[in-house]
Short mmCIF file of C-alpha atoms in Angstrom, two decimals:
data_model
loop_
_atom_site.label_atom_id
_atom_site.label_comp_id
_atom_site.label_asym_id
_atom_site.label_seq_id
_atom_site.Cartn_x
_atom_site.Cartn_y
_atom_site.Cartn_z
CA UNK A 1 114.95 170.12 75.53
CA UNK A 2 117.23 167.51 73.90
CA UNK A 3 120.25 169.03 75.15
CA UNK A 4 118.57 168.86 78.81
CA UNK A 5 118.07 165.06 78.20
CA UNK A 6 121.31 164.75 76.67
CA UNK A 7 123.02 166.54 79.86
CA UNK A 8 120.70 164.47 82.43
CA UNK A 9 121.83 160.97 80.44
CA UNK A 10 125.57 162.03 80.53
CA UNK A 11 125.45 163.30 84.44
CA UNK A 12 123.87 159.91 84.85
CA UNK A 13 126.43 157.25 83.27
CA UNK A 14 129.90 159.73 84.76
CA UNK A 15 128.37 160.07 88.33
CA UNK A 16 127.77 156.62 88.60
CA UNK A 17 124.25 156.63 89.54
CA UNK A 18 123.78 153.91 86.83
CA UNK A 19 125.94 151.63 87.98
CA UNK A 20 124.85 152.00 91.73
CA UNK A 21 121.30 151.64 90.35
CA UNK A 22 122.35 148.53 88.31
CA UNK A 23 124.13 147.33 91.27
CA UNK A 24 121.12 147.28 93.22
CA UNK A 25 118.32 145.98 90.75
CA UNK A 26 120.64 143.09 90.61
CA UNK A 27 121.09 142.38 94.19
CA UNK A 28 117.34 142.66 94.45
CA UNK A 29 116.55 140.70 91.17
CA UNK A 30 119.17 137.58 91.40
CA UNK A 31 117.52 136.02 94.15
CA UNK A 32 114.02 136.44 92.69
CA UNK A 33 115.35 134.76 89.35
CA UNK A 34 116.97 132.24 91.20
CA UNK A 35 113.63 131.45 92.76
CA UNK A 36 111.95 130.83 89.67
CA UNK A 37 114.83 128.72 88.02
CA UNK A 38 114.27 126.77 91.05
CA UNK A 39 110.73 126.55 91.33
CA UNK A 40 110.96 125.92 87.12
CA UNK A 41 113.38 122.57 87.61
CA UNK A 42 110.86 121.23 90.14
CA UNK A 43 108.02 121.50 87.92
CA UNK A 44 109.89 120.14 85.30
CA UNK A 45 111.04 116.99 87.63
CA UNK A 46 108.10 115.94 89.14
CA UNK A 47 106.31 116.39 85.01
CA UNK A 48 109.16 114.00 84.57
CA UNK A 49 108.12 112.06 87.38
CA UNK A 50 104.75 111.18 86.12
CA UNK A 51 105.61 110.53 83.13
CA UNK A 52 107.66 108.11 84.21
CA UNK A 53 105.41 106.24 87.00
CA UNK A 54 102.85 106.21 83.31
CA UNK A 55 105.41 104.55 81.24
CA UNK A 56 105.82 102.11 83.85
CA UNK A 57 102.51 101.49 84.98
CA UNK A 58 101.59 100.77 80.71
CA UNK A 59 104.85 98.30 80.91
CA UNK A 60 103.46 96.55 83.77
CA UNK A 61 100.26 96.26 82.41
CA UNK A 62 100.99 95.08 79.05
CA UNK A 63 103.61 92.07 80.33
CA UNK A 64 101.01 90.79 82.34
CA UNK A 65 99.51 88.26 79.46
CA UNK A 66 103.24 87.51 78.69
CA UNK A 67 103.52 83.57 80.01
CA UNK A 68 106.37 83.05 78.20
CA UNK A 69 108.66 85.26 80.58
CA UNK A 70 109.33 84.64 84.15
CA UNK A 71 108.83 87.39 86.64
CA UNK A 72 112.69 88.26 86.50
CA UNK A 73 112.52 88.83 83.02
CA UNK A 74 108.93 90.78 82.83
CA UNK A 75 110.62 92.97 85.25
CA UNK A 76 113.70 93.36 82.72
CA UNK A 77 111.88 94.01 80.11
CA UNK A 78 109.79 96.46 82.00
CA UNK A 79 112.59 98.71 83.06
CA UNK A 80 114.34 98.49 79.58
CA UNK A 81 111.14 99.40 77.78
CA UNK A 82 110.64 102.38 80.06
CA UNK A 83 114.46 103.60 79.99
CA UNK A 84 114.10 103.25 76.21
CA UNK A 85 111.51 105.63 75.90
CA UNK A 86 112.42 107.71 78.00
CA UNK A 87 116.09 108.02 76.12
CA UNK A 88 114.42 108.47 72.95
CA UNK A 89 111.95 111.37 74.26
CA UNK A 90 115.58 113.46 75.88
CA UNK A 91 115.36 112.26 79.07
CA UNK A 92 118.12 111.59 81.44
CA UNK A 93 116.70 109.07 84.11
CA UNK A 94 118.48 106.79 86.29
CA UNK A 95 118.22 103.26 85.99
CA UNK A 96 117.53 102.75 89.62
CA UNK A 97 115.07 105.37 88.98
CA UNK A 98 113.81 103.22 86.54
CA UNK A 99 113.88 100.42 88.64
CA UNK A 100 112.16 101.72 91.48
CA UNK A 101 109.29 103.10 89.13
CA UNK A 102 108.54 99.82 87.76
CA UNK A 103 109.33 98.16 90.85
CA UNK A 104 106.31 100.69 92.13
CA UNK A 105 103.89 99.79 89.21
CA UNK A 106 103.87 96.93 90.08
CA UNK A 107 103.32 96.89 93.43
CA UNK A 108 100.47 99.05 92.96
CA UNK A 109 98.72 96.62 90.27
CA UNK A 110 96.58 93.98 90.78
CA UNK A 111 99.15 91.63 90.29
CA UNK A 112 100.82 91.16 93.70
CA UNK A 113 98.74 89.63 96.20
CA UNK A 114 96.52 91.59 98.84
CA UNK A 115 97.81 89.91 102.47
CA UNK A 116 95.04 90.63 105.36
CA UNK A 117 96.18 91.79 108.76
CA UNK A 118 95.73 88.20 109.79
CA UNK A 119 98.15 86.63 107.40
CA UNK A 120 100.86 89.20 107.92
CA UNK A 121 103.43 87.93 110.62
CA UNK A 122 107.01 89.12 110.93
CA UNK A 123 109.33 87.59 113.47
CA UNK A 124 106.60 85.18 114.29
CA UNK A 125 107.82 80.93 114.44
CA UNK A 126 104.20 79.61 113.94
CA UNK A 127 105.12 75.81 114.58
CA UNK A 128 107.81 76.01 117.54
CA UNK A 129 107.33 75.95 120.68
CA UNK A 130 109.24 77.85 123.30
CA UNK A 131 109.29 75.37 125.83
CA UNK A 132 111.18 72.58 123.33
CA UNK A 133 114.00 74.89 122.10
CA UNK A 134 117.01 74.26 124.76
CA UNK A 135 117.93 77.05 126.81
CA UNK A 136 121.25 78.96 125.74
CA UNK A 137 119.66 78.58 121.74
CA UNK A 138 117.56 81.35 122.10
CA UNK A 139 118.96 84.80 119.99
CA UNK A 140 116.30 87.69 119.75
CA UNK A 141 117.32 90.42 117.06
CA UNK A 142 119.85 87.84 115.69
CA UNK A 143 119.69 86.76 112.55
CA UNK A 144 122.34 84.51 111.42
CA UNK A 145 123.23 83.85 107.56
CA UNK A 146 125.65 80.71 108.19
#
């Protein structure tokens, strides 16, 4: 019976069965491991991803009693805090990603003002009138930096 194994194992590696077999399994298999790899690095970004909108939500919040520093600074200090810790945990994060986090946070707080429908007005000249600006001084969609 071992010699019938033995014969079966041997016909199987010199015909080349194994390698056609191997050959195949790894055609079928690549693409599924790929997959996951894939699938595993998107997990781990967007874990990275809250962790990072948490660090910068706690840096937000805990420069808010801070009168000492202007808002240029808080925000500083925010994404240098947050970069920090990040750099001491392993992580490799942008500093605009940084940036934009805090930048987020803080829009999201309660810090930044809440503007009403009413109060919002883009491209709007409240205290002109139409009628007193000479004609040929009108530009629409121009905005000039002079």
């Amino acid at each position: 019976m071992t010699k019938l194994i033995t014969d079966l194992g041997n016909w199987f590696i010199s015909s080349g069965t194994a390698a056609v077999l191997f050959i195949f399994a790894w055609k079928y298999l690549k693409p599924v491991l790929e997959a996951k790899k894939l699938h595993a690095k998107t997990l781990q970004e967007k874990e990275l991803l809250d962790v990072l909108e948490k660090l910068a939500d706690n840096a937000v919040t805990s420069l808010v009693s801070n009168q000492v520093l202007t808002g240029h600074d808080k925000f500083k200090a925010a994404t240098q805090t947050v970069g920090s810790t990040l750099a001491e945990k392993g992580f490799n994060v942008s500093q605009s990603t940084v940036e934009h986090a805090v930048q987020t946070a803080y829009e999201k707080s309660n810090l930044t003002s809440t503007n009403t429908q009413d109060q919002i007005k883009t491209g709007v000249i409240d205290n002109t009138n139409a009628s007193e600006i000479p004609t040929g001084e009108i530009k629409t969609g121009v905005i000039n930096n002079d």
